[in-house]
Structures are given as C-alpha cells and as structure tokens.
Tab-separated table of C-alpha atoms and ligand atoms in Angstrom:
chain	number	residue	atom	x	y	z
A	1	MET	CA	112.787	85.012	36.046
A	2	ILE	CA	111.011	88.137	34.765
A	3	GLY	CA	107.231	88.264	34.355
A	4	GLU	CA	105.654	90.854	32.045
A	5	ARG	CA	102.499	92.934	32.703
A	6	ARG	CA	100.717	95.975	31.331
A	7	CYS	CA	98.504	98.497	33.125
A	8	GLY	CA	96.816	101.866	32.617
A	9	VAL	CA	98.172	103.775	35.639
A	10	ALA	CA	100.980	102.459	37.841
A	11	VAL	CA	101.292	104.174	41.232
A	12	ILE	CA	104.603	103.799	43.098
A	13	GLY	CA	104.061	103.995	46.875
A	14	GLY	CA	101.063	103.065	49.031
A	15	GLY	CA	101.097	105.960	51.529
A	16	PRO	CA	98.349	108.597	51.600
A	17	ALA	CA	99.596	110.096	48.310
A	18	GLY	CA	99.664	106.777	46.440
A	19	LEU	CA	96.264	105.723	47.832
A	20	ALA	CA	94.588	109.018	46.876
A	21	ALA	CA	96.189	108.966	43.412
A	22	ALA	CA	95.091	105.373	42.724
A	23	ILE	CA	91.528	106.011	43.955
A	24	SER	CA	91.108	109.135	41.862
A	25	ALA	CA	92.695	107.527	38.763
A	26	CYS	CA	90.062	104.790	39.038
A	27	GLU	CA	87.234	107.268	39.699
A	28	ALA	CA	88.390	109.244	36.640
A	29	GLY	CA	87.730	106.218	34.454
A	30	CYS	CA	90.966	104.236	34.341
A	31	ARG	CA	89.972	100.636	35.098
A	32	ASN	CA	93.455	99.195	35.121
A	33	VAL	CA	95.287	100.835	38.044
A	34	VAL	CA	98.084	99.006	39.878
A	35	LEU	CA	99.653	100.319	43.101
A	36	VAL	CA	103.108	99.020	44.075
A	37	GLU	CA	104.158	99.241	47.753
A	38	ARG	CA	107.396	97.863	49.194
A	39	ASP	CA	105.939	97.422	52.683
A	40	ARG	CA	103.580	94.586	53.697
A	41	LEU	CA	100.848	97.101	54.546
A	42	LEU	CA	99.308	100.103	52.839
A	43	GLY	CA	99.264	103.465	54.657
A	44	GLY	CA	102.914	104.584	54.457
A	45	ILE	CA	104.367	106.592	57.303
A	46	LEU	CA	100.881	107.129	58.803
A	47	ASN	CA	100.955	103.600	60.232
A	48	GLN	CA	103.460	104.677	62.876
A	49	CYS	CA	101.844	108.075	63.646
A	50	ILE	CA	99.433	107.102	66.427
A	51	HIS	CA	98.956	110.679	67.673
A	52	ASP	CA	95.906	112.595	66.492
A	53	GLY	CA	95.734	115.759	64.372
A	54	PHE	CA	95.298	114.186	60.941
A	55	GLY	CA	92.332	114.960	58.686
A	56	LEU	CA	91.203	118.269	60.228
A	57	HIS	CA	90.944	119.975	56.828
A	58	ARG	CA	89.850	117.037	54.674
A	59	PHE	CA	87.373	115.345	57.011
A	60	GLY	CA	86.773	118.036	59.661
A	61	GLU	CA	87.850	115.533	62.348
A	62	ALA	CA	91.026	114.961	64.349
A	63	MET	CA	92.138	111.421	63.540
A	64	THR	CA	95.209	109.296	64.238
A	65	GLY	CA	97.460	108.413	61.294
A	66	PRO	CA	96.174	104.803	60.997
A	67	GLU	CA	92.533	106.017	61.189
A	68	TYR	CA	93.179	108.526	58.408
A	69	ALA	CA	94.904	105.929	56.214
A	70	GLN	CA	92.126	103.403	56.834
A	71	ARG	CA	89.517	105.672	55.206
A	72	ASP	CA	91.480	105.563	51.938
A	73	ILE	CA	92.357	101.880	52.298
A	74	ASP	CA	88.625	101.112	52.655
A	75	ARG	CA	87.764	103.145	49.549
A	76	PHE	CA	90.643	101.480	47.672
A	77	GLY	CA	89.124	98.099	48.578
A	78	GLU	CA	85.558	99.150	47.654
A	79	LEU	CA	86.780	100.079	44.181
A	80	GLY	CA	88.431	96.665	43.846
A	81	LEU	CA	91.827	98.230	43.162
A	82	GLU	CA	94.934	96.087	42.997
A	83	ALA	CA	97.851	96.608	45.398
A	84	MET	CA	101.128	94.769	44.872
A	85	THR	CA	102.414	94.920	48.468
A	86	GLY	CA	105.791	93.559	49.564
A	87	SER	CA	106.960	94.728	46.138
A	88	MET	CA	109.718	97.237	45.488
A	89	VAL	CA	110.183	99.222	42.296
A	90	LEU	CA	113.879	98.968	41.474
A	91	GLU	CA	113.957	100.724	38.110
A	92	LEU	CA	111.896	103.243	36.179
A	93	SER	CA	112.494	104.286	32.570
A	94	LYS	CA	111.373	107.284	30.503
A	95	GLU	CA	109.182	104.831	28.566
A	96	ARG	CA	107.177	104.217	31.793
A	97	GLU	CA	108.512	100.743	32.327
A	98	LEU	CA	108.926	99.628	35.957
A	99	LEU	CA	111.113	96.783	37.172
A	100	VAL	CA	109.491	95.400	40.344
A	101	SER	CA	111.017	92.953	42.816
A	102	ARG	CA	108.163	90.908	44.253
A	103	ARG	CA	108.840	88.199	46.846
A	104	GLY	CA	111.903	86.856	45.045
A	105	GLU	CA	110.517	87.375	41.548
A	106	MET	CA	111.031	90.174	39.054
A	107	VAL	CA	108.088	91.718	37.215
A	108	ARG	CA	108.363	94.171	34.311
A	109	LEU	CA	105.325	96.459	34.444
A	110	ARG	CA	104.578	98.624	31.413
A	111	ALA	CA	102.229	101.523	32.200
A	112	ASP	CA	100.458	104.113	30.070
A	113	ALA	CA	100.963	106.587	32.923
A	114	VAL	CA	102.963	106.489	36.183
A	115	VAL	CA	102.387	108.354	39.470
A	116	LEU	CA	105.427	108.780	41.723
A	117	ALA	CA	104.345	108.721	45.400
A	118	MET	CA	107.425	107.351	47.198
A	119	GLY	CA	107.394	109.782	50.166
A	120	CYS	CA	110.621	110.863	51.850
A	121	ARG	CA	113.247	109.611	54.300
A	122	GLU	CA	114.909	111.281	57.274
A	123	ARG	CA	118.269	113.008	57.143
A	124	PRO	CA	120.687	110.766	59.146
A	125	ARG	CA	123.594	111.680	61.456
A	126	GLY	CA	126.095	111.153	58.626
A	127	ALA	CA	124.610	114.131	56.785
A	128	LEU	CA	125.314	116.436	59.757
A	129	SER	CA	129.029	115.868	60.404
A	130	ILE	CA	128.666	116.001	64.233
A	131	PRO	CA	132.108	115.326	65.713
A	132	GLY	CA	132.661	112.800	68.505
A	133	THR	CA	132.479	109.077	69.097
A	134	ARG	CA	130.031	106.623	67.514
A	135	PRO	CA	128.172	105.077	70.472
A	136	SER	CA	124.770	103.415	70.290
A	137	GLY	CA	121.745	105.479	71.334
A	138	ILE	CA	121.554	107.837	68.342
A	139	TYR	CA	118.386	107.451	66.252
A	140	THR	CA	116.419	109.464	63.766
A	141	ALA	CA	113.139	110.558	65.376
A	142	GLY	CA	111.118	108.510	62.874
A	143	ALA	CA	113.141	105.340	63.601
A	144	ALA	CA	112.507	105.855	67.336
A	145	GLN	CA	108.806	106.408	66.604
A	146	ASN	CA	108.704	103.125	64.720
A	147	LEU	CA	110.362	101.301	67.659
A	148	VAL	CA	108.020	102.762	70.286
A	149	ASN	CA	104.721	102.693	68.379
A	150	LEU	CA	105.074	99.560	66.258
A	151	GLU	CA	107.713	97.384	67.971
A	152	ASN	CA	106.844	98.244	71.592
A	153	MET	CA	110.499	99.042	72.412
A	154	MET	CA	111.897	102.097	74.212
A	155	PRO	CA	115.121	103.459	72.687
A	156	GLY	CA	116.233	105.011	76.017
A	157	LYS	CA	115.319	106.760	79.269
A	158	LYS	CA	117.040	110.141	79.187
A	159	ILE	CA	116.526	111.849	75.869
A	160	CYS	CA	117.895	114.871	74.019
A	161	ILE	CA	116.540	115.896	70.632
A	162	LEU	CA	118.449	117.738	67.927
A	163	GLY	CA	116.198	119.632	65.535
A	164	SER	CA	112.708	120.973	66.134
A	165	GLY	CA	111.054	119.459	63.059
A	166	ASP	CA	107.555	118.079	63.611
A	167	ILE	CA	108.678	114.458	64.009
A	168	GLY	CA	111.099	115.461	66.794
A	169	LEU	CA	108.403	117.490	68.573
A	170	ILE	CA	105.887	114.648	68.357
A	171	MET	CA	108.531	112.271	69.738
A	172	ALA	CA	109.380	114.621	72.630
A	173	ARG	CA	105.766	114.247	73.788
A	174	ARG	CA	105.589	110.536	72.975
A	175	MET	CA	108.742	109.671	74.950
A	176	THR	CA	107.498	111.735	77.915
A	177	LEU	CA	104.154	109.901	77.883
A	178	GLU	CA	106.046	106.591	77.817
A	179	GLY	CA	107.924	107.570	80.992
A	180	ALA	CA	111.261	108.799	79.602
A	181	GLY	CA	112.785	112.128	80.657
A	182	VAL	CA	113.162	114.518	77.733
A	183	GLU	CA	115.942	116.900	78.754
A	184	ALA	CA	115.767	119.415	75.903
A	185	VAL	CA	115.290	120.086	72.203
A	186	PHE	CA	118.086	121.979	70.394
A	187	GLU	CA	117.455	123.936	67.197
A	188	LEU	CA	120.179	125.426	64.984
A	189	LEU	CA	117.893	128.138	63.605
A	190	PRO	CA	116.677	131.150	65.613
A	191	TYR	CA	113.108	129.814	65.257
A	192	SER	CA	111.483	126.376	65.415
A	193	SER	CA	111.326	124.359	62.193
A	194	GLY	CA	108.115	122.608	63.343
A	195	LEU	CA	104.512	123.783	63.282
A	196	PRO	CA	103.640	126.329	66.019
A	197	ARG	CA	100.775	124.054	67.202
A	198	ASN	CA	103.301	121.252	67.831
A	199	ILE	CA	105.586	123.568	69.862
A	200	GLN	CA	102.638	124.320	72.140
A	201	GLN	CA	101.137	120.818	72.367
A	202	CYS	CA	104.357	118.768	72.465
A	203	LEU	CA	106.901	120.973	74.296
A	204	ASN	CA	105.235	123.825	76.211
A	205	ASP	CA	102.435	121.634	77.594
A	206	TYR	CA	105.042	119.220	79.027
A	207	GLY	CA	107.605	121.803	80.186
A	208	ILE	CA	110.273	120.596	77.741
A	209	PRO	CA	112.792	123.375	77.027
A	210	LEU	CA	113.599	124.417	73.438
A	211	TYR	CA	117.033	125.990	72.922
A	212	LEU	CA	117.109	128.015	69.709
A	213	SER	CA	120.345	128.955	67.831
A	214	THR	CA	121.964	125.933	69.493
A	215	THR	CA	123.469	122.751	68.090
A	216	VAL	CA	125.194	119.554	69.225
A	217	THR	CA	128.966	120.011	68.922
A	218	ASP	CA	130.211	116.796	70.536
A	219	ILE	CA	129.020	113.277	71.304
A	220	VAL	CA	130.275	111.656	74.532
A	221	GLY	CA	130.278	107.900	75.201
A	222	ASP	CA	131.963	104.727	73.993
A	223	ASP	CA	129.495	101.822	73.763
A	224	ARG	CA	126.408	103.815	74.755
A	225	LEU	CA	125.769	107.546	74.517
A	226	GLU	CA	126.493	109.265	77.863
A	227	ALA	CA	126.083	112.949	77.057
A	228	VAL	CA	125.983	115.561	74.325
A	229	GLN	CA	127.860	118.832	74.271
A	230	VAL	CA	125.876	121.714	72.785
A	231	SER	CA	126.977	125.229	71.791
A	232	ARG	CA	125.166	128.369	70.798
A	233	VAL	CA	125.663	129.393	67.163
A	234	ASP	CA	126.130	132.830	65.581
A	235	GLU	CA	124.036	134.260	62.748
A	236	ARG	CA	126.123	132.252	60.252
A	237	ARG	CA	125.325	129.093	62.235
A	238	ARG	CA	128.904	128.643	63.499
A	239	PRO	CA	129.374	127.436	67.116
A	240	ILE	CA	130.383	130.282	69.481
A	241	PRO	CA	133.460	129.267	71.542
A	242	GLY	CA	132.884	129.466	75.293
A	243	THR	CA	129.135	128.691	75.094
A	244	GLU	CA	129.533	124.888	75.440
A	245	ARG	CA	127.194	123.025	77.850
A	246	ILE	CA	126.973	119.322	78.634
A	247	PHE	CA	123.595	117.519	78.779
A	248	GLU	CA	123.688	113.992	80.177
A	249	CYS	CA	121.526	111.587	78.184
A	250	ASP	CA	121.503	108.003	76.921
A	251	THR	CA	119.642	108.781	73.684
A	252	LEU	CA	119.859	111.470	71.031
A	253	LEU	CA	117.009	111.753	68.527
A	254	LEU	CA	117.671	113.562	65.251
A	255	SER	CA	114.862	115.530	63.645
A	256	VAL	CA	116.857	117.507	61.135
A	257	GLY	CA	114.934	117.329	57.907
A	258	LEU	CA	113.451	115.014	55.323
A	259	ILE	CA	114.795	114.056	51.909
A	260	PRO	CA	112.287	113.196	49.134
A	261	GLU	CA	112.953	109.642	47.851
A	262	ASN	CA	113.735	110.549	44.251
A	263	GLU	CA	116.206	107.886	43.130
A	264	LEU	CA	113.666	106.476	40.631
A	265	THR	CA	112.775	109.985	39.462
A	266	ARG	CA	116.423	110.721	38.620
A	267	MET	CA	116.820	107.294	37.030
A	268	ALA	CA	114.038	108.184	34.575
A	269	GLY	CA	115.909	111.377	33.631
A	270	ILE	CA	113.200	113.654	35.080
A	271	GLU	CA	114.082	117.328	35.589
A	272	MET	CA	114.352	118.201	39.300
A	273	ASN	CA	113.478	121.332	41.266
A	274	PRO	CA	116.636	121.979	43.352
A	275	ALA	CA	114.688	124.015	45.933
A	276	THR	CA	112.282	121.179	46.836
A	277	GLY	CA	114.457	118.122	46.138
A	278	GLY	CA	111.472	116.813	44.132
A	279	ALA	CA	110.564	116.801	40.452
A	280	ALA	CA	109.742	120.002	38.596
A	281	VAL	CA	106.054	119.581	37.676
A	282	ASP	CA	103.399	121.496	35.745
A	283	ASP	CA	99.855	122.335	36.871
A	284	ASN	CA	98.782	118.748	36.054
A	285	PHE	CA	101.535	117.413	38.373
A	286	MET	CA	103.208	116.005	35.268
A	287	THR	CA	107.011	115.928	35.309
A	288	SER	CA	109.285	116.809	32.379
A	289	VAL	CA	108.821	113.209	31.119
A	290	PRO	CA	105.382	112.915	29.474
A	291	GLY	CA	103.073	110.497	31.297
A	292	ILE	CA	105.039	110.492	34.585
A	293	PHE	CA	103.367	112.429	37.423
A	294	SER	CA	104.552	113.199	40.975
A	295	CYS	CA	102.722	114.041	44.232
A	296	GLY	CA	102.930	113.935	48.023
A	297	ASN	CA	106.161	114.117	50.003
A	298	VAL	CA	108.263	112.839	47.124
A	299	LEU	CA	107.303	116.030	45.256
A	300	HIS	CA	107.872	118.402	48.203
A	301	VAL	CA	107.752	117.889	51.968
A	302	HIS	CA	104.242	118.740	53.192
A	303	ASP	CA	103.202	119.938	56.632
A	304	LEU	CA	99.785	118.230	56.669
A	305	VAL	CA	98.611	114.972	55.145
A	306	ASP	CA	95.325	116.610	54.063
A	307	TRP	CA	97.227	118.611	51.411
A	308	VAL	CA	99.082	115.445	50.362
A	309	SER	CA	95.799	113.655	49.663
A	310	LEU	CA	94.190	116.571	47.814
A	311	GLU	CA	97.249	117.090	45.621
A	312	ALA	CA	97.605	113.370	44.920
A	313	ALA	CA	93.930	113.037	43.950
A	314	GLU	CA	94.504	115.703	41.304
A	315	ALA	CA	97.692	113.976	40.081
A	316	GLY	CA	95.868	110.619	39.870
A	317	ALA	CA	93.000	112.095	37.831
A	318	ARG	CA	95.494	113.692	35.425
A	319	ALA	CA	97.430	110.450	35.094
A	320	ALA	CA	94.184	108.618	34.263
A	321	ALA	CA	93.349	111.233	31.610
A	322	TYR	CA	96.818	110.762	30.108
A	323	ALA	CA	96.432	106.967	30.119
A	324	LEU	CA	93.081	107.379	28.381
A	325	GLY	CA	94.716	109.396	25.611
A	326	GLN	CA	94.076	112.993	26.738
A	327	VAL	CA	97.550	114.494	26.466
A	328	PRO	CA	97.662	117.916	28.185
A	329	ARG	CA	98.877	121.000	26.361
A	330	ARG	CA	102.472	121.802	27.241
A	331	GLU	CA	102.838	124.559	29.770
A	332	SER	CA	104.311	127.924	28.926
A	333	ILE	CA	104.405	129.971	32.164
A	334	VAL	CA	107.371	129.630	34.520
A	335	VAL	CA	106.690	130.010	38.276
A	336	ARG	CA	109.510	131.422	40.420
A	337	PRO	CA	110.011	132.117	44.135
A	338	GLY	CA	110.578	135.829	44.788
A	339	ALA	CA	111.716	137.756	47.901
A	340	GLY	CA	111.134	135.835	51.129
A	341	VAL	CA	109.930	132.623	49.410
A	342	ARG	CA	112.034	129.455	49.579
A	343	TYR	CA	110.270	127.465	46.851
A	344	THR	CA	107.124	127.291	44.750
A	345	THR	CA	105.404	124.311	43.154
A	346	PRO	CA	104.256	123.676	40.412
A	347	SER	CA	107.206	125.018	38.431
A	348	ARG	CA	105.315	125.578	35.164
A	349	LEU	CA	101.695	126.388	34.232
A	350	SER	CA	99.620	126.059	31.098
A	351	GLY	CA	97.659	129.197	32.009
A	352	GLU	CA	94.449	127.453	30.937
A	353	LYS	CA	92.926	126.777	34.339
A	354	ASN	CA	92.761	128.151	37.864
A	355	VAL	CA	95.672	126.778	39.854
A	356	SER	CA	96.758	126.482	43.484
A	357	ILE	CA	100.427	127.367	44.058
A	358	ALA	CA	102.028	125.793	47.130
A	359	PHE	CA	105.079	127.446	48.672
A	360	ARG	CA	107.179	127.869	51.795
A	361	LEU	CA	108.763	130.976	53.276
A	362	VAL	CA	112.367	131.692	54.164
A	363	SER	CA	111.724	133.041	57.697
A	364	PRO	CA	108.872	133.800	60.125
A	365	GLY	CA	107.052	137.143	59.986
A	366	ARG	CA	103.986	139.076	61.183
A	367	ASP	CA	101.502	141.310	59.366
A	368	ARG	CA	102.936	140.754	55.893
A	369	CYS	CA	101.375	140.246	52.462
A	370	LEU	CA	101.760	137.327	50.063
A	371	VAL	CA	101.913	138.716	46.546
A	372	VAL	CA	101.697	137.065	43.111
A	373	SER	CA	102.962	139.005	40.069
A	374	ALA	CA	102.554	138.034	36.412
A	375	ASP	CA	105.345	139.510	34.255
A	376	GLY	CA	105.885	142.104	36.993
A	377	ARG	CA	102.165	143.073	37.268
A	378	GLU	CA	100.552	142.330	40.655
A	379	ILE	CA	97.574	139.971	40.224
A	380	LEU	CA	96.989	138.773	43.797
A	381	ARG	CA	97.706	140.078	47.307
A	382	GLU	CA	96.659	138.366	50.544
A	383	LYS	CA	97.369	139.575	54.063
A	384	ARG	CA	98.631	137.183	56.728
A	385	VAL	CA	98.899	137.987	60.443
A	386	ARG	CA	101.434	135.219	61.085
A	387	LEU	CA	103.850	133.541	58.683
A	388	HIS	CA	106.107	130.580	59.461
A	389	PRO	CA	108.440	128.474	57.263
A	390	ALA	CA	107.032	125.274	58.822
A	391	VAL	CA	103.584	126.074	57.430
A	392	MET	CA	102.970	125.356	53.760
A	393	GLU	CA	101.154	128.295	52.150
A	394	HIS	CA	98.728	128.086	49.206
A	395	LEU	CA	97.498	130.796	46.864
A	396	ARG	CA	94.838	130.237	44.228
A	397	VAL	CA	95.531	132.020	40.929
A	398	LYS	CA	92.785	132.524	38.326
A	399	ALA	CA	93.365	131.524	34.694
A	400	ALA	CA	91.880	134.867	33.595
A	401	ASP	CA	94.830	136.656	35.285
A	402	LEU	CA	97.390	134.555	33.427
A	403	LYS	CA	96.423	135.438	29.854
A	404	GLY	CA	99.475	136.170	27.710
A	405	CYS	CA	101.910	136.043	30.621
A	406	CYS	CA	105.319	134.260	30.548
A	407	SER	CA	106.391	134.231	34.183
A	408	LEU	CA	104.813	134.287	37.622
A	409	GLU	CA	106.530	135.281	40.855
A	410	VAL	CA	105.394	134.718	44.454
A	411	SER	CA	106.894	136.991	47.118
A	412	VAL	CA	106.419	138.276	50.673
A	413	GLN	CA	106.059	142.042	51.162
B	1	FAD	C1	106.244	111.599	62.772
B	1	FAD	C2	105.328	112.232	61.814
B	1	FAD	C3	104.275	112.974	62.308
B	1	FAD	C4	103.359	113.551	61.430
B	1	FAD	N1	102.303	114.229	61.967
B	1	FAD	C5	101.351	114.733	61.133
B	1	FAD	C6	100.140	115.338	61.676
B	1	FAD	O1	99.956	115.443	62.891
B	1	FAD	N2	99.213	115.789	60.808
B	1	FAD	C7	99.398	115.677	59.450
B	1	FAD	O2	98.524	116.076	58.690
B	1	FAD	N3	100.533	115.118	58.925
B	1	FAD	C8	101.500	114.631	59.728
B	1	FAD	N4	102.619	114.013	59.193
B	1	FAD	C9	102.851	114.064	57.753
B	1	FAD	C10	102.203	112.933	56.935
B	1	FAD	O3	102.362	111.730	57.593
B	1	FAD	C11	102.885	112.911	55.565
B	1	FAD	O4	102.678	114.170	54.988
B	1	FAD	C12	102.330	111.829	54.644
B	1	FAD	O5	102.442	110.561	55.243
B	1	FAD	C13	103.085	111.809	53.305
B	1	FAD	O6	102.458	110.883	52.450
B	1	FAD	P1	103.219	110.181	51.215
B	1	FAD	O7	102.271	109.178	50.671
B	1	FAD	O8	103.737	111.223	50.309
B	1	FAD	O9	104.485	109.455	51.832
B	1	FAD	P2	104.598	108.174	52.804
B	1	FAD	O10	103.536	108.147	53.833
B	1	FAD	O11	106.013	108.197	53.278
B	1	FAD	O12	104.395	106.935	51.799
B	1	FAD	C14	105.343	106.603	50.794
B	1	FAD	C15	105.242	105.120	50.529
B	1	FAD	O13	106.019	104.796	49.375
B	1	FAD	C16	106.637	103.524	49.576
B	1	FAD	N5	107.789	103.425	48.668
B	1	FAD	C17	108.870	104.245	48.608
B	1	FAD	N6	109.717	103.838	47.634
B	1	FAD	C18	109.153	102.742	47.057
B	1	FAD	C19	109.560	101.869	45.994
B	1	FAD	N7	110.727	102.061	45.327
B	1	FAD	N8	108.760	100.830	45.667
B	1	FAD	C20	107.570	100.620	46.329
B	1	FAD	N9	107.148	101.429	47.348
B	1	FAD	C21	107.926	102.469	47.707
B	1	FAD	C22	106.997	103.560	51.050
B	1	FAD	O14	107.193	102.263	51.571
B	1	FAD	C23	105.795	104.279	51.665
B	1	FAD	O15	104.803	103.371	52.090
B	1	FAD	C24	103.534	113.417	60.037
B	1	FAD	C25	104.628	112.677	59.530
B	1	FAD	C26	105.500	112.080	60.415
B	1	FAD	C27	106.644	111.259	59.850
C-alpha cells in the first residue's frame, strides 16, 4: 500500500550533510522539512568513527565522530524536525517525488525542494581485479571499522592494508590498538592518498611501514587468507616483474577509494560531473534539475566533515528559499579545472555573489601558487608551501571579479 505526503524540503540522508541541510532549511524559514534516513540512527558514517579529529575548524575542538554528530542531532531535535529513520528512498523523479520504503510500507513524498545527502560507499575488491583465490579475510576498511567499533568483533590478527586512503590509515592504528599486528600498508601511487596528519599519527607513530608504488598482485589462501603477494609498479602503474614479495597475513583491508552514492541522482536525470562522480551543481548547490540540491560526500568526497557541514548548511538554506518560491537566477559562468587540478566544484556560477570554489590537485607539490583566471585574466593568486591531493583546497572568489565573464579556470603554477 502506498501512502501520500507533501513537504517543503525533503532531505535524503541523515549523516552530517543531511543534518546540517535540514537544520539550515528550517532556520531559513521552511517549517515543513522531512529528513529520510535508511539507518535506524542519525549521524551517518560518523557513528563508526570513534577516533578524534572531527570539528577542529567548525567548533575549534577535537571531537570523536559520534560527539560531532550529536551536536547536530541535538539541534535537529531542538528545532522539532522530523526524521523518517529506517526508511530508504528507492526512487526520485525530476518532479521531486520520492518513493520511500518505510518498515514494510511505501510512502510517496512530494517535495517543493529536495536535498541529496546520501554520502558515498567504498570501492570493493571486485572493482580492482586483483588476481588469486577468493578466501575469507578480505574486507573494505570501513566494513572492518564497523565490525570493530560497533559490533565488537576483530576481523583478524595479522593485517595488511591495500591503499593509503584515510579510512585505511585510521584502521591501521585502530587494529594496532586492539592488539592485531599490522604488517604494512601498500599504495599504488608514489605518494600517500591520505591526509599527511594521518600518515604521521596512524603509521609513523606506530612504526607501521608504508610501501609506495606497490600493489597486491596475488591473493594466497583457500578458505582463509594466508598471504598476499605484492609487486612494485612502474610509472604507468604496471607491476614490475621480479619485484614480487610475499607478506603473510590473515586479513587484507582495502582502502582504495570512495564512490558517491548517486543512483537516485542519475534516476532523476541530473547532469553529472565526471571528475567528481557527483552532480554538477551551481553556486547555490542546485543541480541541473530545478529544485534538487546536492551536498556532502554524495557531491564530492571531502577530506574533513567540517567542510561537509558548512557546504550542506548553504545547500539547505538555498533549498528552503526555493521551496518558499525564491527561484535563483540561472548561472552563466562555467568553472573548469586547469593545469594540475583534478576537479572543481561548483561547476557553474551566477556571478552575482562571492563564492568558495572547492577543488583537489593532481599531485603533491611545494612552494606553488593556486591561480584563478576569468576568461584568461588572472583574478586571484594564493601561495601554498605544501600541496597534497588528499587535502581539499578552497579559494574564495569575489563577485566583483566575475562581472561579464563566461568561464573561470583554477590551476596550479
Ligand atoms: C573511517 C573514516 C574516518 C574519517 N575520519 C575523519 C576525521 O578524522 N575528520 C573528519 O573531519 N572527517 C573524517 N571522515 C569523513 C567524514 O566522516 C565524512 O566526510 C562525512 O561523514 C560525510 O558526510 P555525509 O553526510 O555526506 O555522508 P554520510 O556520513 O555517509 O551519510 C550519508 C547518509 O545517507 C544515508 N543514505 C544513503 N542513501 C540513502 C537512501 N537511498 N535513503 C535514505 N538514506 C540514505 C546513509 O545511510 C547515511 O546515513 C572520516 C570518514 C571515514 C569513513
């Protein structure tokens, strides 16, 4: 049976992005906000991140993931906002109609504006094509984190980690603290793909070796993993014959990237940004479908949750304005990544207000400049001592510098 409902702003996802978007939509004057979360609890991935380091920029404090989430959950409650937990959005249309499965019932929710805040999932082994057998003992780092921190179960005793993304680094430390031996972390690239602070605090402080330009080339074991074979790779990331080494282990954790959860976004026919795997949005975080907004990790994978919350608060306020009848002017300026920049977001600007452009770099560097050009004319240049692809960069561009321009490019020089 299908129930029918209407609301002002519907937020999909109850992680830090969805919470911040719902709170700010309400604070911006929309009284009819509904947040839909498939899990039993609000908080998203933060619920399993019991290490500290969250909230340094937003609150000036180092908090654990659950502590950070609780601040927004408390505010959400104070505002009397409605969360449909244990409810999964199965369909989304261009007309902003959601089909929600809720404890065995179907609900059709019609919204004046929608905020997408579905987060991302981890890249699994299948996406890597590692040869070898299929024994047990191979987990994504996030799945292992869930087992250890929420289910009180240890995935294994002798651990190898493929990929130096932040989740893998955090898990290297976590497994060590829980008494497991972490043999090594292997990274395909010639530099770490995690934040420099995590390399120091999670590997160097515990004497865990990081092998760069190295990947797993074979899996050994029948029922249970017994060892991995690793090889060094050349500059085109191909294994170099003769460099094979065997590492005995009973568990391999994969920390090889995150994929924004954009099935609903595609279903609604929203234009995507191929470089981020998220929607292409304007400076109001609105997608190509009017009234549908996107923020947080489903838009692009963030390094810090503080930026997720700030971005989502802006998206929520804009969604509320849309629901209240203030339709933004369509954007006219295209934003492109230039030399040394992997992606930029937003993809389009109206040019009517100051805007923060978020972007990531292709490779690490020292003593370089981040440069913004409008139609080929330099409008902003900022020096950086250290640059790293794991760190999300921001540049604030003034509306006054955008007058009459058609395209904006961000580059490293
Ligand atoms: C292991 C790990 C360590 C981290 N460490 C740090 C750190 O030290 N400092 C820091 O600042 N950041 C850290 N982060 C990053 C931070 O946790 C993320 O940036 C943040 O959680 C992203 O928020 P989000 O709301 O976009 O996504 P999520 O937290 O993933 O929330 C998305 C929510 O959407 C729900 N959802 C998805 N699809 C649907 C659907 N169809 N219907 C209903 N609900 C749906 C999901 O259930 C989920 O609750 C870490 C992340 C991880 C995984």
